JSON list of C-alpha atoms and ligand atoms in Angstrom, two decimals:
[
{"chain": "A", "resi": 112, "resn": "MET", "atom": "CA", "xyz": [24.37, 3.35, -48.71]},
{"chain": "A", "resi": 113, "resn": "LEU", "atom": "CA", "xyz": [24.58, 0.99, -45.86]},
{"chain": "A", "resi": 114, "resn": "LEU", "atom": "CA", "xyz": [27.10, 2.12, -43.30]},
{"chain": "A", "resi": 115, "resn": "ALA", "atom": "CA", "xyz": [29.22, -0.76, -42.34]},
{"chain": "A", "resi": 116, "resn": "PHE", "atom": "CA", "xyz": [29.09, -1.76, -38.65]},
{"chain": "A", "resi": 117, "resn": "THR", "atom": "CA", "xyz": [32.72, -1.16, -37.73]},
{"chain": "A", "resi": 118, "resn": "PRO", "atom": "CA", "xyz": [34.12, -0.37, -34.35]},
{"chain": "A", "resi": 119, "resn": "THR", "atom": "CA", "xyz": [34.79, 3.03, -35.77]},
{"chain": "A", "resi": 120, "resn": "SER", "atom": "CA", "xyz": [31.49, 3.83, -37.01]},
{"chain": "A", "resi": 121, "resn": "ALA", "atom": "CA", "xyz": [30.00, 2.43, -33.64]},
{"chain": "A", "resi": 122, "resn": "ALA", "atom": "CA", "xyz": [32.26, 4.79, -31.75]},
{"chain": "A", "resi": 123, "resn": "LEU", "atom": "CA", "xyz": [31.33, 7.63, -34.05]},
{"chain": "A", "resi": 124, "resn": "PHE", "atom": "CA", "xyz": [27.66, 6.79, -33.46]},
{"chain": "A", "resi": 125, "resn": "VAL", "atom": "CA", "xyz": [28.16, 6.84, -29.63]},
{"chain": "A", "resi": 126, "resn": "VAL", "atom": "CA", "xyz": [30.12, 10.15, -29.86]},
{"chain": "A", "resi": 127, "resn": "VAL", "atom": "CA", "xyz": [27.72, 11.89, -31.93]},
{"chain": "A", "resi": 128, "resn": "GLY", "atom": "CA", "xyz": [24.83, 10.77, -29.74]},
{"chain": "A", "resi": 129, "resn": "VAL", "atom": "CA", "xyz": [26.45, 11.74, -26.66]},
{"chain": "A", "resi": 130, "resn": "GLY", "atom": "CA", "xyz": [27.35, 15.10, -28.29]},
{"chain": "A", "resi": 131, "resn": "LEU", "atom": "CA", "xyz": [23.67, 15.81, -29.31]},
{"chain": "A", "resi": 132, "resn": "PHE", "atom": "CA", "xyz": [22.58, 14.76, -25.79]},
{"chain": "A", "resi": 133, "resn": "TRP", "atom": "CA", "xyz": [24.72, 17.40, -24.02]},
{"chain": "A", "resi": 134, "resn": "TYR", "atom": "CA", "xyz": [23.83, 19.93, -26.82]},
{"chain": "A", "resi": 135, "resn": "PHE", "atom": "CA", "xyz": [20.09, 19.53, -26.36]},
{"chain": "A", "resi": 136, "resn": "ARG", "atom": "CA", "xyz": [20.45, 19.53, -22.57]},
{"chain": "A", "resi": 137, "resn": "ASN", "atom": "CA", "xyz": [22.49, 22.79, -22.66]},
{"chain": "A", "resi": 138, "resn": "GLU", "atom": "CA", "xyz": [20.12, 24.43, -25.12]},
{"chain": "A", "resi": 139, "resn": "LYS", "atom": "CA", "xyz": [17.11, 23.34, -22.89]},
{"chain": "A", "resi": 140, "resn": "ALA", "atom": "CA", "xyz": [18.94, 24.72, -19.82]},
{"chain": "A", "resi": 141, "resn": "LYS", "atom": "CA", "xyz": [19.58, 28.04, -21.77]},
{"chain": "A", "resi": 142, "resn": "LEU", "atom": "CA", "xyz": [16.05, 28.25, -22.75]},
{"chain": "A", "resi": 143, "resn": "SER", "atom": "CA", "xyz": [14.70, 27.99, -19.28]},
{"chain": "A", "resi": 144, "resn": "GLU", "atom": "CA", "xyz": [17.12, 30.51, -17.94]},
{"chain": "A", "resi": 145, "resn": "GLU", "atom": "CA", "xyz": [16.12, 32.92, -20.84]},
{"chain": "A", "resi": 146, "resn": "ARG", "atom": "CA", "xyz": [12.47, 32.67, -19.68]},
{"chain": "A", "resi": 147, "resn": "GLU", "atom": "CA", "xyz": [13.39, 33.06, -16.22]},
{"chain": "A", "resi": 148, "resn": "LYS", "atom": "CA", "xyz": [15.37, 36.14, -16.95]},
{"chain": "A", "resi": 149, "resn": "GLU", "atom": "CA", "xyz": [12.30, 37.50, -19.03]},
{"chain": "A", "resi": 150, "resn": "ARG", "atom": "CA", "xyz": [10.25, 36.95, -16.03]},
{"chain": "A", "resi": 151, "resn": "MET", "atom": "CA", "xyz": [12.68, 39.18, -14.09]},
{"chain": "A", "resi": 152, "resn": "SER", "atom": "CA", "xyz": [12.50, 41.93, -16.58]},
{"chain": "A", "resi": 153, "resn": "GLN", "atom": "CA", "xyz": [9.90, 44.44, -16.65]},
{"chain": "A", "resi": 154, "resn": "SER", "atom": "CA", "xyz": [8.37, 45.02, -20.21]},
{"chain": "A", "resi": 155, "resn": "PHE", "atom": "CA", "xyz": [10.69, 47.99, -20.45]},
{"chain": "A", "resi": 156, "resn": "GLY", "atom": "CA", "xyz": [13.85, 49.32, -18.96]},
{"chain": "A", "resi": 157, "resn": "ARG", "atom": "CA", "xyz": [16.19, 47.67, -16.44]},
{"chain": "A", "resi": 158, "resn": "PRO", "atom": "CA", "xyz": [14.99, 44.47, -14.82]},
{"chain": "A", "resi": 159, "resn": "ASN", "atom": "CA", "xyz": [13.41, 45.29, -11.47]},
{"chain": "A", "resi": 160, "resn": "VAL", "atom": "CA", "xyz": [15.89, 43.29, -9.47]},
{"chain": "A", "resi": 161, "resn": "GLY", "atom": "CA", "xyz": [17.29, 44.19, -6.06]},
{"chain": "A", "resi": 162, "resn": "GLY", "atom": "CA", "xyz": [16.20, 46.55, -3.32]},
{"chain": "A", "resi": 163, "resn": "PRO", "atom": "CA", "xyz": [16.47, 47.36, 0.32]},
{"chain": "A", "resi": 164, "resn": "PHE", "atom": "CA", "xyz": [17.51, 44.61, 2.62]},
{"chain": "A", "resi": 165, "resn": "SER", "atom": "CA", "xyz": [19.09, 44.17, 6.00]},
{"chain": "A", "resi": 166, "resn": "LEU", "atom": "CA", "xyz": [20.83, 40.91, 7.02]},
{"chain": "A", "resi": 167, "resn": "VAL", "atom": "CA", "xyz": [23.55, 39.68, 9.40]},
{"chain": "A", "resi": 168, "resn": "ASN", "atom": "CA", "xyz": [27.21, 39.88, 8.21]},
{"chain": "A", "resi": 169, "resn": "CYS", "atom": "CA", "xyz": [28.39, 36.41, 8.99]},
{"chain": "A", "resi": 170, "resn": "THR", "atom": "CA", "xyz": [31.85, 37.17, 7.97]},
{"chain": "A", "resi": 171, "resn": "SER", "atom": "CA", "xyz": [32.57, 39.51, 10.63]},
{"chain": "A", "resi": 172, "resn": "LEU", "atom": "CA", "xyz": [33.70, 37.39, 13.59]},
{"chain": "A", "resi": 173, "resn": "PRO", "atom": "CA", "xyz": [31.67, 37.13, 16.52]},
{"chain": "A", "resi": 174, "resn": "SER", "atom": "CA", "xyz": [32.14, 40.32, 18.57]},
{"chain": "A", "resi": 175, "resn": "SER", "atom": "CA", "xyz": [30.04, 41.99, 21.21]},
{"chain": "A", "resi": 176, "resn": "SER", "atom": "CA", "xyz": [27.09, 42.70, 18.82]},
{"chain": "A", "resi": 177, "resn": "GLU", "atom": "CA", "xyz": [26.07, 41.34, 15.40]},
{"chain": "A", "resi": 178, "resn": "LYS", "atom": "CA", "xyz": [26.86, 43.35, 12.21]},
{"chain": "A", "resi": 179, "resn": "ARG", "atom": "CA", "xyz": [24.24, 44.25, 9.93]},
{"chain": "A", "resi": 180, "resn": "PHE", "atom": "CA", "xyz": [24.80, 44.41, 6.24]},
{"chain": "A", "resi": 181, "resn": "THR", "atom": "CA", "xyz": [22.18, 46.25, 4.23]},
{"chain": "A", "resi": 182, "resn": "HIS", "atom": "CA", "xyz": [21.76, 47.35, 0.67]},
{"chain": "A", "resi": 183, "resn": "GLU", "atom": "CA", "xyz": [23.65, 50.45, 1.28]},
{"chain": "A", "resi": 184, "resn": "ASP", "atom": "CA", "xyz": [26.84, 48.41, 1.89]},
{"chain": "A", "resi": 185, "resn": "LEU", "atom": "CA", "xyz": [26.70, 47.27, -1.62]},
{"chain": "A", "resi": 186, "resn": "LEU", "atom": "CA", "xyz": [27.32, 50.96, -2.69]},
{"chain": "A", "resi": 187, "resn": "GLY", "atom": "CA", "xyz": [30.70, 51.86, -4.01]},
{"chain": "A", "resi": 188, "resn": "LYS", "atom": "CA", "xyz": [31.47, 48.36, -5.21]},
{"chain": "A", "resi": 189, "resn": "TRP", "atom": "CA", "xyz": [30.56, 45.85, -7.91]},
{"chain": "A", "resi": 190, "resn": "SER", "atom": "CA", "xyz": [28.92, 42.88, -6.27]},
{"chain": "A", "resi": 191, "resn": "LEU", "atom": "CA", "xyz": [28.40, 39.19, -7.30]},
{"chain": "A", "resi": 192, "resn": "VAL", "atom": "CA", "xyz": [25.46, 38.18, -5.34]},
{"chain": "A", "resi": 193, "resn": "TYR", "atom": "CA", "xyz": [24.65, 34.46, -5.00]},
{"chain": "A", "resi": 194, "resn": "PHE", "atom": "CA", "xyz": [21.92, 32.81, -3.03]},
{"chain": "A", "resi": 195, "resn": "GLY", "atom": "CA", "xyz": [22.43, 29.44, -1.69]},
{"chain": "A", "resi": 196, "resn": "PHE", "atom": "CA", "xyz": [22.46, 27.15, 1.18]},
{"chain": "A", "resi": 197, "resn": "THR", "atom": "CA", "xyz": [25.41, 25.34, 2.87]},
{"chain": "A", "resi": 198, "resn": "ASN", "atom": "CA", "xyz": [23.82, 21.94, 2.85]},
{"chain": "A", "resi": 199, "resn": "CYS", "atom": "CA", "xyz": [23.61, 22.29, -1.14]},
{"chain": "A", "resi": 200, "resn": "PRO", "atom": "CA", "xyz": [25.39, 19.19, -2.44]},
{"chain": "A", "resi": 201, "resn": "ASP", "atom": "CA", "xyz": [26.97, 20.21, -5.83]},
{"chain": "A", "resi": 202, "resn": "ILE", "atom": "CA", "xyz": [25.42, 23.19, -7.41]},
{"chain": "A", "resi": 203, "resn": "CYS", "atom": "CA", "xyz": [26.27, 25.69, -4.96]},
{"chain": "A", "resi": 204, "resn": "PRO", "atom": "CA", "xyz": [29.84, 24.80, -4.60]},
{"chain": "A", "resi": 205, "resn": "ALA", "atom": "CA", "xyz": [30.23, 24.63, -8.45]},
{"chain": "A", "resi": 206, "resn": "GLU", "atom": "CA", "xyz": [28.61, 28.19, -8.93]},
{"chain": "A", "resi": 207, "resn": "LEU", "atom": "CA", "xyz": [30.86, 29.51, -5.71]},
{"chain": "A", "resi": 208, "resn": "ASP", "atom": "CA", "xyz": [33.93, 27.99, -7.52]},
{"chain": "A", "resi": 209, "resn": "LYS", "atom": "CA", "xyz": [32.95, 29.85, -10.69]},
{"chain": "A", "resi": 210, "resn": "VAL", "atom": "CA", "xyz": [32.35, 33.04, -8.81]},
{"chain": "A", "resi": 211, "resn": "THR", "atom": "CA", "xyz": [35.56, 32.60, -6.98]},
{"chain": "A", "resi": 212, "resn": "ALA", "atom": "CA", "xyz": [37.57, 32.01, -10.30]},
{"chain": "A", "resi": 213, "resn": "VAL", "atom": "CA", "xyz": [35.78, 35.16, -11.87]},
{"chain": "A", "resi": 214, "resn": "VAL", "atom": "CA", "xyz": [36.97, 37.24, -9.00]},
{"chain": "A", "resi": 215, "resn": "ASP", "atom": "CA", "xyz": [40.49, 35.91, -9.13]},
{"chain": "A", "resi": 216, "resn": "GLU", "atom": "CA", "xyz": [40.63, 36.74, -12.76]},
{"chain": "A", "resi": 217, "resn": "LEU", "atom": "CA", "xyz": [39.11, 40.30, -12.47]},
{"chain": "A", "resi": 218, "resn": "ARG", "atom": "CA", "xyz": [41.51, 40.98, -9.80]},
{"chain": "A", "resi": 219, "resn": "GLN", "atom": "CA", "xyz": [44.36, 40.16, -12.02]},
{"chain": "A", "resi": 220, "resn": "SER", "atom": "CA", "xyz": [43.15, 42.31, -14.91]},
{"chain": "A", "resi": 221, "resn": "HIS", "atom": "CA", "xyz": [41.67, 44.96, -12.75]},
{"chain": "A", "resi": 222, "resn": "PRO", "atom": "CA", "xyz": [43.76, 45.07, -9.53]},
{"chain": "A", "resi": 223, "resn": "SER", "atom": "CA", "xyz": [42.08, 48.23, -8.03]},
{"chain": "A", "resi": 224, "resn": "LEU", "atom": "CA", "xyz": [38.46, 47.41, -8.95]},
{"chain": "A", "resi": 225, "resn": "PRO", "atom": "CA", "xyz": [36.23, 47.31, -5.84]},
{"chain": "A", "resi": 226, "resn": "LEU", "atom": "CA", "xyz": [34.56, 43.91, -6.30]},
{"chain": "A", "resi": 227, "resn": "GLN", "atom": "CA", "xyz": [32.71, 42.09, -3.71]},
{"chain": "A", "resi": 228, "resn": "PRO", "atom": "CA", "xyz": [31.36, 38.39, -3.84]},
{"chain": "A", "resi": 229, "resn": "VAL", "atom": "CA", "xyz": [28.44, 38.01, -1.67]},
{"chain": "A", "resi": 230, "resn": "PHE", "atom": "CA", "xyz": [26.66, 34.63, -0.61]},
{"chain": "A", "resi": 231, "resn": "ILE", "atom": "CA", "xyz": [22.93, 35.11, 0.83]},
{"chain": "A", "resi": 232, "resn": "SER", "atom": "CA", "xyz": [21.52, 31.96, 2.74]},
{"chain": "A", "resi": 233, "resn": "VAL", "atom": "CA", "xyz": [18.13, 30.87, 1.67]},
{"chain": "A", "resi": 234, "resn": "ASP", "atom": "CA", "xyz": [17.99, 28.25, 4.48]},
{"chain": "A", "resi": 235, "resn": "PRO", "atom": "CA", "xyz": [17.84, 30.41, 7.65]},
{"chain": "A", "resi": 236, "resn": "ALA", "atom": "CA", "xyz": [16.44, 27.29, 9.54]},
{"chain": "A", "resi": 237, "resn": "ARG", "atom": "CA", "xyz": [19.67, 25.48, 9.32]},
{"chain": "A", "resi": 238, "resn": "ASP", "atom": "CA", "xyz": [22.39, 27.84, 8.32]},
{"chain": "A", "resi": 239, "resn": "THR", "atom": "CA", "xyz": [24.08, 30.00, 11.01]},
{"chain": "A", "resi": 240, "resn": "PRO", "atom": "CA", "xyz": [26.66, 32.77, 10.64]},
{"chain": "A", "resi": 241, "resn": "SER", "atom": "CA", "xyz": [29.32, 30.09, 11.80]},
{"chain": "A", "resi": 242, "resn": "THR", "atom": "CA", "xyz": [28.44, 27.43, 9.35]},
{"chain": "A", "resi": 243, "resn": "ILE", "atom": "CA", "xyz": [28.33, 29.94, 6.66]},
{"chain": "A", "resi": 244, "resn": "ARG", "atom": "CA", "xyz": [31.82, 31.31, 7.63]},
{"chain": "A", "resi": 245, "resn": "THR", "atom": "CA", "xyz": [33.15, 27.79, 7.66]},
{"chain": "A", "resi": 246, "resn": "TYR", "atom": "CA", "xyz": [31.50, 26.90, 4.29]},
{"chain": "A", "resi": 247, "resn": "LEU", "atom": "CA", "xyz": [32.76, 30.16, 2.57]},
{"chain": "A", "resi": 248, "resn": "SER", "atom": "CA", "xyz": [36.29, 29.50, 3.72]},
{"chain": "A", "resi": 249, "resn": "ASP", "atom": "CA", "xyz": [36.56, 26.95, 0.84]},
{"chain": "A", "resi": 250, "resn": "PHE", "atom": "CA", "xyz": [35.97, 29.74, -1.69]},
{"chain": "A", "resi": 251, "resn": "HIS", "atom": "CA", "xyz": [37.11, 33.39, -2.45]},
{"chain": "A", "resi": 252, "resn": "PRO", "atom": "CA", "xyz": [38.69, 34.94, 0.69]},
{"chain": "A", "resi": 253, "resn": "SER", "atom": "CA", "xyz": [36.51, 38.21, -0.01]},
{"chain": "A", "resi": 254, "resn": "PHE", "atom": "CA", "xyz": [33.34, 36.43, 0.12]},
{"chain": "A", "resi": 255, "resn": "ILE", "atom": "CA", "xyz": [30.67, 38.04, 2.56]},
{"chain": "A", "resi": 256, "resn": "GLY", "atom": "CA", "xyz": [28.21, 35.74, 3.91]},
{"chain": "A", "resi": 257, "resn": "LEU", "atom": "CA", "xyz": [24.75, 37.06, 4.81]},
{"chain": "A", "resi": 258, "resn": "ILE", "atom": "CA", "xyz": [21.88, 35.57, 6.76]},
{"chain": "A", "resi": 259, "resn": "GLY", "atom": "CA", "xyz": [18.54, 36.60, 7.84]},
{"chain": "A", "resi": 260, "resn": "ASP", "atom": "CA", "xyz": [15.60, 35.25, 9.84]},
{"chain": "A", "resi": 261, "resn": "HIS", "atom": "CA", "xyz": [12.75, 33.63, 7.73]},
{"chain": "A", "resi": 262, "resn": "GLN", "atom": "CA", "xyz": [11.02, 36.86, 6.97]},
{"chain": "A", "resi": 263, "resn": "GLN", "atom": "CA", "xyz": [14.06, 38.75, 6.06]},
{"chain": "A", "resi": 264, "resn": "THR", "atom": "CA", "xyz": [15.14, 36.01, 3.77]},
{"chain": "A", "resi": 265, "resn": "LYS", "atom": "CA", "xyz": [11.77, 36.04, 2.28]},
{"chain": "A", "resi": 266, "resn": "SER", "atom": "CA", "xyz": [11.99, 39.69, 1.70]},
{"chain": "A", "resi": 267, "resn": "VAL", "atom": "CA", "xyz": [15.52, 39.61, 0.17]},
{"chain": "A", "resi": 268, "resn": "CYS", "atom": "CA", "xyz": [14.57, 36.95, -2.14]},
{"chain": "A", "resi": 269, "resn": "LYS", "atom": "CA", "xyz": [11.38, 38.67, -3.24]},
{"chain": "A", "resi": 270, "resn": "ALA", "atom": "CA", "xyz": [13.62, 41.66, -3.98]},
{"chain": "A", "resi": 271, "resn": "TYR", "atom": "CA", "xyz": [15.99, 39.76, -6.15]},
{"chain": "A", "resi": 272, "resn": "ARG", "atom": "CA", "xyz": [13.28, 37.62, -7.72]},
{"chain": "A", "resi": 273, "resn": "VAL", "atom": "CA", "xyz": [14.94, 34.56, -6.16]},
{"chain": "A", "resi": 274, "resn": "TYR", "atom": "CA", "xyz": [12.47, 31.71, -5.92]},
{"chain": "A", "resi": 275, "resn": "PHE", "atom": "CA", "xyz": [13.10, 29.42, -2.87]},
{"chain": "A", "resi": 276, "resn": "SER", "atom": "CA", "xyz": [11.13, 26.69, -1.16]},
{"chain": "A", "resi": 277, "resn": "THR", "atom": "CA", "xyz": [11.72, 24.69, 1.63]},
{"chain": "A", "resi": 278, "resn": "PRO", "atom": "CA", "xyz": [9.83, 21.64, 2.04]},
{"chain": "A", "resi": 279, "resn": "GLN", "atom": "CA", "xyz": [6.66, 22.13, 4.13]},
{"chain": "A", "resi": 280, "resn": "ASP", "atom": "CA", "xyz": [7.48, 19.83, 7.20]},
{"chain": "A", "resi": 281, "resn": "ALA", "atom": "CA", "xyz": [11.33, 20.65, 7.04]},
{"chain": "A", "resi": 282, "resn": "ASP", "atom": "CA", "xyz": [13.00, 19.39, 10.25]},
{"chain": "A", "resi": 283, "resn": "PRO", "atom": "CA", "xyz": [15.86, 22.12, 10.95]},
{"chain": "A", "resi": 284, "resn": "LYS", "atom": "CA", "xyz": [17.98, 19.05, 11.94]},
{"chain": "A", "resi": 285, "resn": "GLY", "atom": "CA", "xyz": [17.11, 17.01, 8.85]},
{"chain": "A", "resi": 286, "resn": "ASP", "atom": "CA", "xyz": [18.53, 16.48, 5.65]},
{"chain": "A", "resi": 287, "resn": "TYR", "atom": "CA", "xyz": [16.31, 18.31, 3.19]},
{"chain": "A", "resi": 288, "resn": "LEU", "atom": "CA", "xyz": [17.10, 20.26, 0.06]},
{"chain": "A", "resi": 289, "resn": "VAL", "atom": "CA", "xyz": [16.06, 23.93, -0.61]},
{"chain": "A", "resi": 290, "resn": "ASP", "atom": "CA", "xyz": [14.78, 24.40, -4.11]},
{"chain": "A", "resi": 291, "resn": "HIS", "atom": "CA", "xyz": [16.09, 27.85, -5.33]},
{"chain": "A", "resi": 292, "resn": "SER", "atom": "CA", "xyz": [16.80, 29.76, -8.46]},
{"chain": "A", "resi": 293, "resn": "ILE", "atom": "CA", "xyz": [20.42, 29.65, -9.56]},
{"chain": "A", "resi": 294, "resn": "PHE", "atom": "CA", "xyz": [21.73, 33.04, -10.59]},
{"chain": "A", "resi": 295, "resn": "VAL", "atom": "CA", "xyz": [24.84, 35.05, -9.94]},
{"chain": "A", "resi": 296, "resn": "TYR", "atom": "CA", "xyz": [23.64, 38.77, -9.96]},
{"chain": "A", "resi": 297, "resn": "LEU", "atom": "CA", "xyz": [26.12, 41.48, -10.99]},
{"chain": "A", "resi": 298, "resn": "MET", "atom": "CA", "xyz": [25.24, 44.83, -9.16]},
{"chain": "A", "resi": 299, "resn": "ASP", "atom": "CA", "xyz": [26.85, 48.06, -10.02]},
{"chain": "A", "resi": 300, "resn": "PRO", "atom": "CA", "xyz": [28.50, 50.50, -7.62]},
{"chain": "A", "resi": 301, "resn": "GLU", "atom": "CA", "xyz": [25.21, 52.26, -7.42]},
{"chain": "A", "resi": 302, "resn": "GLY", "atom": "CA", "xyz": [23.61, 49.18, -6.28]},
{"chain": "A", "resi": 303, "resn": "ARG", "atom": "CA", "xyz": [21.69, 48.74, -9.40]},
{"chain": "A", "resi": 304, "resn": "PHE", "atom": "CA", "xyz": [21.18, 45.42, -11.04]},
{"chain": "A", "resi": 305, "resn": "VAL", "atom": "CA", "xyz": [23.19, 44.85, -14.15]},
{"chain": "A", "resi": 306, "resn": "GLU", "atom": "CA", "xyz": [23.05, 41.17, -15.14]},
{"chain": "A", "resi": 307, "resn": "ALA", "atom": "CA", "xyz": [22.07, 37.60, -13.99]},
{"chain": "A", "resi": 308, "resn": "PHE", "atom": "CA", "xyz": [24.43, 35.08, -14.87]},
{"chain": "A", "resi": 309, "resn": "GLY", "atom": "CA", "xyz": [22.75, 31.45, -14.89]},
{"chain": "A", "resi": 310, "resn": "GLN", "atom": "CA", "xyz": [24.25, 28.20, -14.39]},
{"chain": "A", "resi": 311, "resn": "VAL", "atom": "CA", "xyz": [25.28, 27.72, -18.03]},
{"chain": "A", "resi": 312, "resn": "ALA", "atom": "CA", "xyz": [27.26, 30.97, -18.15]},
{"chain": "A", "resi": 313, "resn": "GLN", "atom": "CA", "xyz": [30.95, 30.01, -18.17]},
{"chain": "A", "resi": 314, "resn": "LYS", "atom": "CA", "xyz": [33.63, 31.72, -16.22]},
{"chain": "A", "resi": 315, "resn": "GLU", "atom": "CA", "xyz": [35.23, 33.41, -19.62]},
{"chain": "A", "resi": 316, "resn": "GLU", "atom": "CA", "xyz": [31.82, 34.72, -20.58]},
{"chain": "A", "resi": 317, "resn": "MET", "atom": "CA", "xyz": [31.12, 36.18, -17.20]},
{"chain": "A", "resi": 318, "resn": "VAL", "atom": "CA", "xyz": [34.63, 37.79, -17.11]},
{"chain": "A", "resi": 319, "resn": "ASP", "atom": "CA", "xyz": [34.25, 39.27, -20.54]},
{"chain": "A", "resi": 320, "resn": "LYS", "atom": "CA", "xyz": [30.71, 40.68, -19.81]},
{"chain": "A", "resi": 321, "resn": "ILE", "atom": "CA", "xyz": [31.80, 42.20, -16.66]},
{"chain": "A", "resi": 322, "resn": "LYS", "atom": "CA", "xyz": [34.75, 43.88, -18.09]},
{"chain": "A", "resi": 323, "resn": "HIS", "atom": "CA", "xyz": [32.29, 45.19, -20.80]},
{"chain": "A", "resi": 324, "resn": "PHE", "atom": "CA", "xyz": [29.91, 46.37, -18.30]},
{"chain": "A", "resi": 325, "resn": "ILE", "atom": "CA", "xyz": [32.70, 48.15, -16.14]},
{"chain": "A", "resi": 326, "resn": "VAL", "atom": "CA", "xyz": [33.64, 50.23, -19.25]},
{"chain": "A", "resi": 327, "resn": "GLU", "atom": "CA", "xyz": [30.03, 51.17, -19.96]},
{"chain": "A", "resi": 328, "resn": "TRP", "atom": "CA", "xyz": [29.49, 52.20, -16.46]},
{"chain": "A", "resi": 329, "resn": "SER", "atom": "CA", "xyz": [32.59, 54.21, -16.28]},
{"chain": "A", "resi": 330, "resn": "ARG", "atom": "CA", "xyz": [31.64, 55.88, -19.39]},
{"chain": "A", "resi": 331, "resn": "HIS", "atom": "CA", "xyz": [28.01, 56.82, -18.07]},
{"chain": "A", "resi": 332, "resn": "SER", "atom": "CA", "xyz": [29.26, 58.00, -14.57]},
{"chain": "A", "resi": 333, "resn": "SER", "atom": "CA", "xyz": [32.10, 60.11, -15.71]},
{"chain": "B", "resi": 471, "resn": "NAG", "atom": "C1", "xyz": [31.33, 42.33, 7.16]},
{"chain": "B", "resi": 471, "resn": "NAG", "atom": "O1", "xyz": [32.31, 41.62, 7.59]},
{"chain": "B", "resi": 471, "resn": "NAG", "atom": "C2", "xyz": [33.65, 41.93, 6.97]},
{"chain": "B", "resi": 471, "resn": "NAG", "atom": "C3", "xyz": [34.72, 41.00, 7.78]},
{"chain": "B", "resi": 471, "resn": "NAG", "atom": "O2", "xyz": [34.84, 41.35, 9.18]},
{"chain": "B", "resi": 471, "resn": "NAG", "atom": "C4", "xyz": [34.06, 43.20, 6.91]},
{"chain": "B", "resi": 471, "resn": "NAG", "atom": "O3", "xyz": [35.28, 43.25, 6.05]},
{"chain": "B", "resi": 471, "resn": "NAG", "atom": "C5", "xyz": [33.10, 44.05, 6.17]},
{"chain": "B", "resi": 471, "resn": "NAG", "atom": "O4", "xyz": [33.35, 45.40, 6.24]},
{"chain": "B", "resi": 471, "resn": "NAG", "atom": "C6", "xyz": [31.70, 43.80, 6.87]},
{"chain": "B", "resi": 471, "resn": "NAG", "atom": "N1", "xyz": [30.77, 44.62, 6.21]},
{"chain": "B", "resi": 471, "resn": "NAG", "atom": "C7", "xyz": [29.86, 45.21, 6.95]},
{"chain": "B", "resi": 471, "resn": "NAG", "atom": "C8", "xyz": [28.99, 46.12, 6.20]},
{"chain": "B", "resi": 471, "resn": "NAG", "atom": "O5", "xyz": [29.82, 45.22, 8.23]}
]
């Protein structure tokens, strides 16, 4: 049967086409995130993500001495850790908005849950404590911003299996992009890695999973 070319069938054709395009795009993104997650996991057990680090707490206002923030400061709280940079045009703001919404929602259902969103800069050449502080003021007020020197940044990224690459001849005053992996890491109150949420993870999915992890965790640790 030949389908008559009517405005309706034409519209349907376009709608189906666009739908398929988004579907496959989403599937492709999911697949590459799955692969990246597999890379993060060891062959058995808990993925080996996280570890010792020592960075500057950008959130504490400039006082006499700079405040360090280390892996030990993650203890006793659930943390949502995101790596990014303040010149990041749209991905970072979208992810930080998502984390903000997740924190807001969890604060409502679990008012006494110790939960801390953390932003770690992957652009030590351009980001500073004050640019990070200003940048984070657009997102959840409980965000802690962290920055290190190049070596400390490399080492925290290595610990979290975060890939980042700054262009070779990057001019610190220039307008370059830092290529980096996009994951929000959930760490439990013992500072252990629980889950990595990729860009395709929606707010609801994150909230549901985190609620589930909280229940699991309290069952194991009681
Ligand atoms: C980092 O700074 C914030 C804001 O001053 C503060 O609430 C938090 O306790 C600090 N964390 C550490 C480990 O210094």
